[in-house]
């Protein structure tokens, strides 16, 4: 009896072998090792910086930068500070990322749907597109567009043009700019009102659908409102929109919007490269909705359009959105390749030029990496929120 | 009587139901919209393919030694042929190029058995590749200990691209596995450290990491100690890649059912025993496709070392494009580079797909 009960209750492990002690010891050891490591590199860093005569701290942000920047979204001159350089670079990064996300999404969705087309030729062209551009480094594609396509373009006098409106030459792409002073302002206001109206209408339609089961032709009405209101405003304001068109004066174009060649090359390459990944994401999302769902929806008497809108797209989006946001994040990070062709993004003007001039490596590199980390944390916070919202409610 | 018992021979199916015509009707002309799409697609192909084909092959220049030999309108492949050796090896001394060749052949010979069925001691072979081969490769490529030294500043071309990406995966594998285990550990500090490490390197673009390792790394080292450009890039790549490998391995770990962990500890295995004998063999197998994908990304991303002044494949082609003797042949250079990268990446992605299908045996959940 005694022996048997002994066997069932083995001795407690000694204190040093207990899981609690071991886990605390392992963690303490890790902390100590990290402490020693960081102490070692910080000591070395301080000694090295003193030897090279670099002062630490962020005071350099208030110093005069003394260099010009090719494209600035806010007023900037050589007299501006390094702090302003940082902002200019950041805005340029956000500009190319924002535009890239819009264009890559549009192209990616088209290619993704084309890949699933029943038309053999269309789906295979889309397949070749995806497999080609996905497997070639982005930097190579940027170089190709910049050095092999845009650089050999003609000079401003022999520009390629569409009418008197759009010009393309080695100095960049010139687009007409609508002037806000005239009727265009009214149109914008009308568009804003239309967007709000459509959102309210959508809420109302969804609620009515839940309560009464009656459907409302939301898409059609939305389009009518979105197109109609601005059009009405345009006519009411006397139909005058003034366009500031680019005009050749001397050796270059004046007026309008100028897209510098660096931005153009970067944008084309980012769009084409990311679209290939987005297309795969879209395809996988649509394929993830099983055929049974379509068949069941049709069997219930839903029309093709209703099946698509109410059954397939909501379920596909659940699968598409998380990888899609990580593609957007990749695009933002990839926009830092701008530095290779001299587009003045954050990495190029701040980590490149400013770092060379001031030598404040630690501060500048942490600030730059901090920006990208913040963007990526914001995007993953959004993704977690979205996943939480869209997660299947299981009973 | 006898005739009535004879079967009437089967009639061939209508031509609209089988054969190429049916295929065309089904896949290209099944409705007005589809027909329109097909015509548009054909027109697109007609616009693109003939001129490209003409430029690349029919009108191309293949023979000669200088740009003056490129007299025809098409591509000037003479440029690529003349520079081919440089694109492959960079400025590696010509009489020593057998050394990188030998290192490459050795690697291929070592890796092939891993893919064959029924080869014994695969685990030891993999360990040999991970631990011993890098040392052999270092002495073959760099020299030292009696072998003639070749400074890393002379390494370049495809060879450097391969060195960087293979080094990246070999260095990142052990760190990545530890990080993945750390991120799923029950100890809060270890979990926090692993998570911060992974998210930090995954959140920043590789360029900023390469900048960091090339500018800040020398500051972190004791005075008087210096490391060359290639080693700095390698440190950056290892930091970056280990975070991505960790996430791939974590994916594999998450796919292992909880029962496996519980069974392992019920058997009385310690944490490391259960990881080594039960969990990791299954999890690593599941994470191979993910790791191949991160390897493809790394292979493409090694082209960024151009920005910190190393001469990898893209960088050396970019430099050749700027050669005054060969100005104006950028397109040929880029197409050649694209082709090389494409062959490697496409091959690996097909392999990863095939592997995924093979491993998807349906016991995941």
XYZ file of C-alpha atoms in Angstrom:
760
model
C 0.000 0.000 0.000
C 2.630 2.408 1.116
C 4.838 1.652 -1.804
C 2.010 2.014 -4.307
C 0.989 5.418 -2.969
C 4.644 6.444 -3.124
C 4.745 5.528 -6.775
C 1.662 7.590 -7.477
C 3.083 10.655 -5.784
C 6.602 11.035 -7.054
C 8.815 13.461 -5.202
C 8.359 17.054 -6.112
C 11.234 18.188 -8.329
C 13.866 20.124 -6.487
C 13.534 23.901 -6.550
C 16.178 24.331 -9.232
C 14.422 21.880 -11.522
C 10.927 23.338 -11.111
C 9.382 24.877 -14.223
C 8.800 28.204 -12.451
C 12.442 28.600 -11.487
C 13.647 27.524 -14.896
C 11.395 29.947 -16.731
C 12.427 32.872 -14.511
C 16.092 31.917 -14.859
C 15.875 31.642 -18.648
C 14.229 35.025 -18.936
C 16.654 36.655 -16.509
C 19.523 35.209 -18.499
C 18.104 36.592 -21.741
C 17.634 40.034 -20.206
C 21.150 40.007 -18.807
C 22.620 38.927 -22.162
C 20.710 41.658 -23.954
C 21.786 44.197 -21.364
C 25.442 43.294 -21.839
C 25.047 43.336 -25.618
C 23.400 46.758 -25.727
C 25.828 48.172 -23.151
C 28.695 46.944 -25.313
C 27.447 48.437 -28.577
C 26.335 51.714 -27.010
C 29.710 52.155 -25.347
C 31.439 51.430 -28.651
C 29.109 53.784 -30.467
C 29.711 56.654 -28.082
C 33.465 56.118 -28.224
C 33.439 55.932 -32.028
C 31.297 59.019 -32.378
C 33.489 60.981 -30.046
C 36.535 59.913 -32.035
C 34.865 61.150 -35.236
C 33.593 64.346 -33.628
C 29.872 63.647 -34.129
C 27.527 65.159 -31.580
C 24.435 63.236 -30.617
C 20.921 64.627 -30.364
C 18.249 66.039 -32.596
C 19.494 69.654 -32.656
C 20.523 69.211 -36.328
C 16.845 69.214 -37.295
C 16.800 73.006 -36.789
C 19.886 73.626 -38.909
C 19.783 74.977 -42.445
C 19.741 72.162 -45.003
C 21.282 74.067 -47.911
C 20.245 71.721 -50.704
C 17.332 71.825 -53.112
C 14.779 69.070 -53.643
C 13.408 68.097 -57.051
C 9.768 67.822 -56.016
C 8.219 69.444 -52.972
C 4.587 69.328 -51.969
C 5.039 72.081 -49.384
C 7.084 75.260 -49.783
C 10.758 74.401 -49.425
C 13.972 76.187 -50.293
C 17.648 75.754 -49.646
C 17.203 77.909 -46.532
C 14.771 75.431 -44.972
C 15.789 73.243 -42.058
C 16.605 69.529 -42.002
C 13.353 69.081 -40.086
C 11.483 70.408 -43.107
C 13.517 68.127 -45.374
C 12.170 65.214 -43.350
C 8.578 66.393 -43.855
C 9.108 66.976 -47.594
C 10.567 63.481 -47.994
C 7.784 61.920 -45.972
C 5.116 63.653 -48.070
C 6.803 62.512 -51.278
C 6.837 58.930 -49.970
C 3.154 59.173 -49.068
C 2.351 60.675 -52.481
C 3.943 57.875 -54.481
C 2.550 55.232 -52.113
C -0.975 56.635 -52.265
C -1.005 56.904 -56.048
C 0.650 53.495 -56.343
C -1.984 51.865 -54.129
C -4.825 53.318 -56.216
C -3.364 52.322 -59.592
C -2.095 48.925 -58.434
C -5.502 48.066 -56.955
C -7.332 48.941 -60.158
C -4.892 47.060 -62.393
C -4.603 44.168 -59.939
C -8.352 43.635 -59.712
C -8.695 43.721 -63.498
C -5.873 41.200 -63.984
C -7.138 39.006 -61.147
C -10.619 38.809 -62.639
C -9.168 38.318 -66.133
C -7.125 35.384 -64.774
C -10.411 33.701 -63.823
C -12.113 34.542 -67.105
C -13.696 31.672 -69.007
C -11.997 33.053 -72.095
C -8.888 30.914 -72.511
C -6.865 33.615 -74.233
C -7.681 36.371 -71.731
C -6.999 34.182 -68.718
C -3.659 33.044 -70.138
C -2.544 36.570 -71.001
C -3.301 37.507 -67.394
C -1.368 34.443 -66.228
C 1.688 35.381 -68.279
C 1.493 38.925 -66.898
C 1.417 37.681 -63.307
C 4.225 35.151 -63.676
C 6.442 37.587 -65.578
C 6.275 40.648 -63.372
C 6.135 38.822 -60.046
C 9.425 37.083 -60.702
C 11.539 40.059 -61.746
C 13.074 42.252 -59.032
C 11.280 45.556 -58.569
C 14.521 47.517 -58.691
C 15.242 46.085 -62.139
C 11.783 47.113 -63.304
C 12.264 50.632 -61.957
C 15.595 50.894 -63.797
C 14.019 49.582 -66.963
C 11.259 52.207 -66.964
C 13.567 55.000 -65.958
C 16.725 54.342 -67.998
C 15.409 52.332 -70.941
C 11.980 53.899 -71.491
C 11.780 57.432 -70.100
C 15.363 58.623 -70.645
C 15.289 58.024 -74.429
C 12.025 60.022 -74.771
C 12.214 63.092 -77.037
C 13.047 66.578 -75.780
C 10.213 69.021 -74.888
C 10.053 70.436 -78.419
C 9.287 67.007 -79.926
C 7.003 65.883 -77.081
C 4.560 63.076 -77.565
C 1.158 64.619 -77.016
C -2.559 63.977 -76.854
C -4.125 67.088 -78.390
C -3.092 70.259 -76.630
C -3.728 68.703 -73.245
C -1.222 66.042 -72.288
C 2.483 66.054 -73.145
C 5.121 63.433 -72.484
C 8.827 64.060 -72.893
C 12.141 63.362 -71.226
C 11.414 66.033 -68.603
C 8.249 64.288 -67.467
C 4.526 64.086 -68.010
C 2.531 67.315 -68.283
C -1.164 67.261 -67.414
C -3.766 70.055 -67.428
C -4.846 71.304 -64.024
C -8.408 72.380 -63.250
C -8.560 75.817 -61.654
C -10.321 75.768 -58.338
C -11.461 79.389 -58.516
C -14.085 78.762 -61.192
C -17.001 76.347 -61.311
C -14.721 73.494 -60.325
C -14.991 74.455 -56.655
C -18.761 74.134 -56.843
C -18.391 70.769 -58.493
C -16.149 69.525 -55.708
C -18.614 70.724 -53.102
C -21.441 68.982 -54.945
C -19.398 65.794 -55.109
C -18.783 65.908 -51.354
C -22.531 66.356 -50.730
C -23.262 63.486 -53.126
C -20.871 61.148 -51.278
C -22.488 61.946 -47.931
C -25.951 61.484 -49.438
C -25.010 58.094 -50.881
C -23.604 56.924 -47.536
C -26.778 57.961 -45.732
C -28.907 56.340 -48.424
C -26.941 53.126 -48.056
C -27.535 52.995 -44.320
C -31.219 53.614 -44.822
C -31.482 50.984 -47.571
C -29.709 48.341 -45.478
C -31.904 49.022 -42.475
C -35.046 48.882 -44.590
C -33.829 45.648 -46.130
C -33.361 44.083 -42.686
C -36.702 45.318 -41.401
C -39.021 44.840 -44.347
C -37.077 42.630 -46.733
C -37.591 45.108 -49.535
C -34.549 45.758 -51.695
C -33.576 49.096 -53.063
C -31.628 49.682 -56.322
C -28.756 51.176 -54.379
C -25.994 50.950 -56.976
C -28.017 52.603 -59.718
C -29.266 55.409 -57.458
C -25.759 55.994 -56.112
C -24.331 56.356 -59.586
C -27.106 58.772 -60.549
C -26.477 60.887 -57.449
C -22.677 60.775 -57.749
C -22.701 61.805 -61.409
C -25.839 63.941 -61.380
C -25.138 66.341 -58.518
C -21.708 67.522 -59.733
C -23.097 67.775 -63.267
C -25.972 69.917 -61.975
C -23.500 72.115 -60.096
C -21.416 72.412 -63.237
C -24.407 73.544 -65.290
C -25.699 75.837 -62.522
C -22.348 77.588 -62.260
C -22.570 78.489 -65.908
C -20.549 75.585 -67.273
C -17.211 77.248 -66.830
C -14.233 75.198 -65.766
C -10.958 76.804 -66.516
C -8.086 74.434 -67.177
C -4.530 75.502 -66.677
C -2.948 73.784 -69.645
C 0.770 73.104 -70.063
C 2.210 75.333 -72.789
C 5.633 75.117 -74.405
C 7.528 78.298 -73.560
C 11.134 78.455 -74.614
C 12.769 75.154 -73.786
C 10.198 73.778 -71.395
C 6.535 73.541 -70.555
C 4.898 75.983 -68.188
C 1.674 75.560 -66.262
C -0.431 72.499 -65.572
C 0.681 69.615 -63.407
C 4.191 68.296 -63.958
C 4.885 64.671 -63.107
C 8.665 64.393 -62.850
C 10.179 61.428 -64.747
C 11.462 59.835 -61.524
C 7.948 59.772 -60.089
C 6.571 58.480 -63.365
C 9.053 55.588 -63.588
C 8.624 54.680 -59.933
C 4.857 54.787 -60.182
C 4.697 52.653 -63.332
C 7.061 50.046 -61.873
C 5.350 49.919 -58.465
C 1.928 49.643 -60.104
C 2.889 46.870 -62.500
C 4.832 44.892 -59.883
C 2.290 45.158 -57.072
C -0.657 44.570 -59.421
C 0.732 41.102 -60.183
C 0.618 40.230 -56.474
C -2.798 41.834 -55.970
C -4.138 39.856 -58.937
C -3.062 36.595 -57.266
C -4.688 37.700 -54.014
C -7.942 38.546 -55.777
C -7.937 35.272 -57.672
C -7.311 33.248 -54.511
C -10.078 35.146 -52.720
C -12.659 34.516 -55.400
C -11.638 30.856 -55.734
C -11.916 30.416 -51.965
C -15.691 30.773 -52.175
C -16.748 27.219 -52.888
C -18.894 26.418 -55.903
C -21.605 25.129 -53.617
C -22.228 28.699 -52.474
C -22.966 29.847 -56.008
C -25.133 26.817 -56.675
C -27.055 27.251 -53.427
C -27.610 30.943 -54.119
C -28.891 30.226 -57.623
C -31.087 27.435 -56.257
C -32.620 29.924 -53.825
C -33.701 31.949 -56.815
C -31.159 34.773 -56.586
C -30.146 36.250 -59.909
C -26.547 36.112 -61.151
C -25.945 39.716 -60.040
C -27.513 39.121 -56.640
C -25.405 36.003 -56.166
C -22.291 37.955 -56.963
C -23.182 40.933 -54.758
C -24.695 39.178 -51.783
C -22.953 35.815 -51.656
C -19.628 35.721 -53.449
C -18.136 39.181 -53.002
C -18.751 39.466 -49.219
C -17.139 36.070 -48.641
C -14.278 36.694 -51.073
C -13.506 40.054 -49.468
C -13.066 38.383 -46.115
C -10.247 36.352 -47.654
C -8.861 39.122 -49.891
C -8.552 42.056 -47.475
C -5.836 40.754 -45.084
C -3.306 39.803 -47.810
C -4.313 42.908 -49.744
C -3.374 45.197 -46.867
C -0.039 43.465 -46.559
C 0.504 44.072 -50.293
C -0.231 47.760 -49.670
C 2.276 47.722 -46.859
C 4.842 46.127 -49.168
C 4.166 48.842 -51.720
C 4.817 51.564 -49.144
C 8.061 49.865 -48.134
C 9.067 49.243 -51.746
C 8.568 52.914 -52.569
C 11.868 53.434 -50.734
C 13.620 52.070 -53.847
C 12.988 55.587 -55.167
C 16.411 56.456 -53.895
C 18.011 54.362 -56.675
C 16.712 56.687 -59.410
C 16.752 59.870 -57.361
C 13.070 60.425 -56.669
C 13.191 62.564 -53.505
C 11.400 60.262 -51.078
C 12.091 59.970 -47.366
C 14.985 57.519 -47.717
C 16.543 59.486 -50.554
C 16.501 63.011 -49.083
C 16.743 62.159 -45.408
C 18.671 58.898 -45.107
C 20.708 59.812 -48.179
C 21.512 63.510 -48.488
C 20.869 64.621 -44.915
C 22.823 61.706 -43.474
C 25.760 62.460 -45.768
C 25.777 66.124 -44.775
C 25.316 65.788 -41.028
C 26.659 62.324 -40.210
C 23.938 61.902 -37.557
C 23.548 58.234 -38.460
C 21.801 56.935 -35.363
C 19.174 59.678 -35.157
C 18.403 59.715 -38.877
C 18.217 55.959 -39.286
C 15.988 55.556 -36.250
C 13.682 58.346 -37.424
C 13.381 56.826 -40.917
C 12.829 53.313 -39.656
C 10.384 54.739 -37.105
C 8.263 56.201 -39.889
C 8.000 52.880 -41.726
C 7.361 51.019 -38.475
C 4.564 53.420 -37.581
C 2.957 52.950 -40.984
C 3.238 49.191 -40.714
C 1.861 49.126 -37.161
C -1.062 51.319 -38.211
C -1.817 49.021 -41.115
C -1.607 45.886 -38.978
C -3.803 47.515 -36.334
C -6.341 48.168 -39.068
C -6.029 44.563 -40.213
C -6.629 43.191 -36.722
C -9.659 45.439 -36.334
C -10.979 44.313 -39.704
C -10.357 40.618 -39.010
C -12.150 40.987 -35.713
C -15.093 42.697 -37.381
C -15.301 40.241 -40.267
C -14.569 37.056 -38.335
C -17.224 34.412 -38.812
C -19.656 34.471 -35.935
C -19.784 30.832 -34.997
C -22.608 29.469 -32.947
C -32.241 -12.287 -89.164
C -28.514 -12.189 -88.836
C -28.339 -8.657 -90.141
C -30.846 -7.328 -87.642
C -28.638 -8.477 -84.731
C -25.727 -6.428 -85.954
C -25.164 -3.177 -84.087
C -25.248 0.035 -86.024
C -21.776 1.555 -85.652
C -21.533 4.569 -83.308
C -21.872 7.862 -85.039
C -19.127 10.361 -84.430
C -20.215 13.124 -82.067
C -21.191 16.369 -83.774
C -18.263 18.539 -84.653
C -19.604 21.244 -82.321
C -19.246 18.968 -79.299
C -15.720 17.634 -79.572
C -12.372 18.494 -81.052
C -10.712 21.801 -81.715
C -13.821 23.534 -83.026
C -15.787 22.707 -79.900
C -12.841 23.868 -77.813
C -12.767 27.158 -79.674
C -16.501 27.643 -79.248
C -16.319 26.797 -75.573
C -13.253 28.803 -74.630
C -13.025 31.686 -77.045
C -16.366 32.360 -78.695
C -19.024 31.275 -76.194
C -20.992 34.522 -76.406
C -20.896 38.004 -77.873
C -18.887 39.435 -74.952
C -16.442 36.557 -75.031
C -15.977 36.899 -78.775
C -15.291 40.599 -78.373
C -12.731 39.845 -75.644
C -11.033 37.259 -77.832
C -10.764 39.673 -80.739
C -9.406 42.393 -78.460
C -6.878 39.967 -76.968
C -5.744 38.823 -80.408
C -5.322 42.429 -81.483
C -3.278 43.122 -78.356
C -1.037 40.123 -79.042
C -0.701 41.205 -82.669
C 0.471 44.635 -81.497
C 2.969 43.264 -78.985
C 4.434 39.970 -80.111
C 5.596 40.492 -83.731
C 7.652 43.661 -83.066
C 9.176 42.234 -79.888
C 10.009 38.946 -81.584
C 11.527 40.777 -84.531
C 13.623 43.001 -82.268
C 14.793 40.185 -80.026
C 15.503 37.486 -82.616
C 14.986 38.211 -86.301
C 16.762 41.558 -86.477
C 19.120 40.921 -83.586
C 22.907 41.040 -83.781
C 24.609 37.961 -82.411
C 28.140 38.017 -83.756
C 30.950 40.466 -83.254
C 33.074 42.007 -80.582
C 32.324 45.732 -80.503
C 29.295 47.963 -80.838
C 30.183 48.607 -84.470
C 29.219 45.027 -85.222
C 25.650 45.849 -84.206
C 24.570 47.080 -87.605
C 21.054 45.666 -87.754
C 17.989 47.320 -86.235
C 17.293 44.705 -83.589
C 18.794 43.941 -80.220
C 22.565 43.974 -79.806
C 23.210 40.719 -77.974
C 26.907 41.148 -78.741
C 26.991 43.405 -75.687
C 25.706 40.609 -73.450
C 27.937 37.962 -75.028
C 31.019 40.138 -74.625
C 30.256 40.914 -70.992
C 28.824 37.525 -70.055
C 31.755 36.405 -67.916
C 31.698 39.665 -66.000
C 27.960 39.401 -65.422
C 28.527 35.976 -63.921
C 31.631 36.547 -61.777
C 32.111 40.307 -61.414
C 35.793 41.193 -61.153
C 36.817 37.800 -59.797
C 40.277 36.976 -61.237
C 39.841 34.954 -64.410
C 42.345 32.223 -63.573
C 40.653 31.562 -60.228
C 37.090 31.290 -61.492
C 37.200 27.522 -61.110
C 36.883 28.120 -57.361
C 33.363 29.636 -57.367
C 32.432 27.043 -60.012
C 33.632 24.260 -57.721
C 31.742 25.747 -54.762
C 28.584 25.888 -56.872
C 28.940 22.325 -58.179
C 29.620 21.077 -54.666
C 26.471 22.754 -53.367
C 24.346 21.284 -56.142
C 25.806 17.811 -55.535
C 25.094 18.111 -51.818
C 21.556 19.387 -52.298
C 20.397 16.863 -54.906
C 20.302 13.878 -52.472
C 17.982 15.894 -50.209
C 15.352 15.805 -52.925
C 15.680 12.107 -53.709
C 13.602 9.552 -51.934
C 15.238 6.778 -49.952
C 18.518 8.500 -49.275
C 19.647 7.696 -45.734
C 20.996 10.252 -43.253
C 19.235 13.227 -44.835
C 19.256 15.023 -41.489
C 23.034 14.773 -41.198
C 23.437 15.877 -44.795
C 21.281 18.939 -44.145
C 23.332 19.748 -41.053
C 26.513 19.344 -43.110
C 25.187 21.822 -45.679
C 24.187 24.281 -42.972
C 27.323 24.055 -40.838
C 30.307 22.685 -42.778
C 29.578 23.746 -46.342
C 29.657 27.501 -45.574
C 33.197 27.088 -44.211
C 34.316 25.201 -47.332
C 32.630 27.793 -49.526
C 34.300 30.615 -47.626
C 37.759 29.174 -48.204
C 37.004 28.408 -51.845
C 35.650 31.874 -52.622
C 37.713 34.071 -50.357
C 40.822 32.009 -49.841
C 43.121 32.298 -46.866
C 45.038 29.600 -44.950
C 47.430 29.025 -47.843
C 44.931 29.484 -50.647
C 45.326 32.645 -52.707
C 43.035 35.345 -51.295
C 40.449 37.151 -53.376
C 39.182 40.325 -51.769
C 35.393 40.519 -51.483
C 35.411 43.821 -53.374
C 36.207 41.755 -56.488
C 33.202 39.480 -56.043
C 30.300 40.318 -58.242
C 27.679 39.365 -60.758
C 25.375 36.396 -60.422
C 27.932 34.777 -58.126
C 27.513 37.560 -55.550
C 23.732 37.453 -55.876
C 23.814 33.722 -55.132
C 26.314 34.117 -52.281
C 24.157 36.776 -50.628
C 20.882 34.920 -50.962
C 22.239 31.508 -49.951
C 24.062 33.063 -47.025
C 20.824 34.842 -46.111
C 18.799 31.654 -45.903
C 21.505 29.605 -44.174
C 22.068 32.259 -41.500
C 18.399 33.041 -41.101
C 17.208 29.461 -40.679
C 18.512 28.749 -37.144
C 17.786 32.286 -35.890
C 14.339 32.187 -37.458
C 13.452 28.847 -35.850
C 14.517 30.104 -32.418
C 12.537 33.310 -32.917
C 9.436 31.406 -33.983
C 9.679 29.182 -30.893
C 10.282 32.295 -28.795
C 7.227 34.022 -30.182
C 5.074 31.054 -29.174
C 6.768 30.601 -25.816
C 4.804 30.889 -22.584
C 7.515 33.055 -21.008
C 6.404 36.672 -21.382
C 9.834 38.289 -21.697
C 11.096 35.838 -24.305
C 7.839 36.201 -26.224
C 8.029 39.999 -26.098
C 11.661 40.108 -27.234
C 10.986 37.747 -30.151
C 7.854 39.627 -31.212
C 9.580 43.013 -31.119
C 12.539 41.655 -33.096
C 10.319 40.117 -35.767
C 8.002 43.104 -36.156
C 10.901 45.571 -36.132
C 12.715 43.988 -39.069
C 9.559 43.112 -40.937
C 8.207 46.624 -40.586
C 11.202 48.394 -42.104
C 12.148 48.270 -45.796
C 15.302 46.311 -46.631
C 16.972 49.469 -47.952
C 16.821 51.158 -44.571
C 18.217 48.012 -42.951
C 21.070 47.861 -45.455
C 21.771 51.548 -44.882
C 21.751 50.882 -41.180
C 24.131 47.968 -41.382
C 26.480 49.811 -43.717
C 26.516 53.084 -41.761
C 25.797 52.125 -38.166
C 27.477 48.745 -37.889
C 31.000 50.213 -37.958
C 29.936 52.505 -35.109
C 28.850 49.572 -32.979
C 32.160 47.740 -33.251
C 35.108 48.405 -30.956
C 37.518 50.995 -32.267
C 40.037 49.732 -34.762
C 37.880 46.785 -35.784
C 36.422 47.069 -39.246
C 34.355 44.801 -41.437
C 34.121 44.986 -45.200
C 31.102 46.097 -47.220
C 30.003 42.584 -48.112
C 29.967 41.451 -44.482
C 27.917 44.503 -43.518
C 25.353 43.706 -46.199
C 25.304 40.096 -45.006
C 24.563 41.138 -41.429
C 21.680 43.311 -42.644
C 20.294 40.535 -44.821
C 20.547 37.971 -41.996
C 18.669 40.273 -39.582
C 15.993 40.949 -42.160
C 15.590 37.414 -43.445
C 15.498 35.768 -40.013
C 12.344 37.741 -39.187
C 10.649 36.469 -42.344
C 11.789 32.873 -41.800
C 10.479 33.120 -38.235
C 7.039 34.010 -39.526
C 7.101 31.128 -42.027
C 8.083 28.681 -39.259
C 5.444 30.126 -36.941
C 2.876 29.366 -39.634
C 4.030 25.750 -39.598
C 3.987 25.582 -35.798
C 0.449 26.907 -35.690
C -0.703 24.199 -38.085
C 0.366 21.444 -35.660
C -2.635 20.295 -33.618
C -2.492 20.864 -29.884
C -2.733 17.141 -29.269
C 0.798 16.697 -30.585
C 2.204 19.049 -27.937
C 0.137 17.405 -25.210
C 1.066 13.898 -26.309
C 4.749 14.818 -26.378
C 4.724 16.182 -22.855
C 2.586 13.246 -21.651
C 5.373 10.980 -22.915
C 7.660 12.747 -20.479
C 9.699 14.539 -23.138
C 11.290 17.793 -22.112
C 10.555 20.984 -24.046
C 13.602 20.695 -26.298
C 13.105 16.958 -26.798
C 9.481 17.413 -27.806
C 10.420 20.243 -30.162
C 13.275 18.314 -31.723
C 11.572 14.935 -31.984
C 7.884 15.721 -32.414
C 6.955 19.296 -33.262
C 9.721 20.727 -35.459
C 9.982 17.784 -37.885
C 6.304 18.241 -38.697
C 6.226 22.028 -38.487
C 9.326 22.579 -40.631
C 7.936 20.310 -43.304
C 4.770 22.374 -43.397
C 6.677 25.640 -43.466
C 8.932 24.729 -46.416
C 6.635 26.309 -49.041
C 6.478 29.517 -46.997
C 10.253 29.495 -46.606
C 10.776 28.965 -50.329
C 8.549 31.986 -50.918
C 10.580 34.147 -48.545
C 13.701 32.859 -50.273
C 12.329 33.994 -53.637
C 11.647 37.422 -52.169
C 15.174 37.513 -50.751
C 16.666 36.477 -54.082
C 14.953 39.421 -55.748
C 15.760 41.750 -52.861
C 19.496 41.072 -53.002
C 19.449 43.456 -55.972
C 19.159 46.289 -53.424
C 22.801 45.885 -52.405
C 23.478 48.025 -55.469
C 22.519 51.001 -53.330
C 25.297 50.381 -50.812
C 27.864 49.860 -53.579
C 28.168 46.114 -54.076
C 28.314 44.675 -57.571
C 25.629 42.039 -57.736
C 24.066 40.925 -61.040
C 21.839 43.985 -61.481
C 24.494 46.360 -60.285
C 27.164 45.065 -62.641
C 24.757 45.251 -65.574
C 23.839 48.783 -64.574
C 27.549 49.605 -64.564
C 28.086 47.970 -67.946
C 25.180 50.020 -69.339
C 27.049 53.167 -68.365
C 30.228 52.023 -70.166
C 30.949 54.662 -72.853
C 31.826 51.897 -75.349
C 28.412 50.342 -75.012
C 26.058 53.261 -74.439
C 22.462 52.876 -75.529
C 22.042 49.155 -74.922
C 20.268 49.459 -71.557
C 17.279 47.452 -72.750
C 19.416 44.458 -73.726
C 21.138 44.525 -70.343
C 17.912 44.737 -68.409
C 16.285 41.996 -70.451
C 19.221 39.687 -69.782
C 19.101 40.455 -66.037
C 15.334 39.970 -65.993
C 15.700 36.621 -67.732
C 18.252 35.345 -65.206
C 16.223 36.471 -62.192
C 13.059 35.143 -63.765
C 14.462 31.671 -64.393
C 15.547 31.325 -60.761
C 12.394 32.807 -59.217
C 9.933 31.082 -61.518
C 11.659 27.733 -61.015
C 11.562 28.085 -57.258
C 7.944 29.224 -57.206
C 6.896 26.205 -59.290
C 8.829 23.982 -56.870
C 7.105 25.609 -53.915
C 3.696 25.063 -55.510
C 4.420 21.406 -56.237
C 5.644 20.938 -52.688
C 2.566 22.565 -51.254
C 0.392 20.157 -53.186
C 2.489 17.202 -52.082
C 2.443 18.216 -48.415
C -1.249 18.990 -48.395
C -2.142 15.522 -47.209
C -5.234 16.713 -45.428
C -4.178 15.961 -41.834
C -3.587 19.535 -40.931
C -6.507 19.949 -38.611
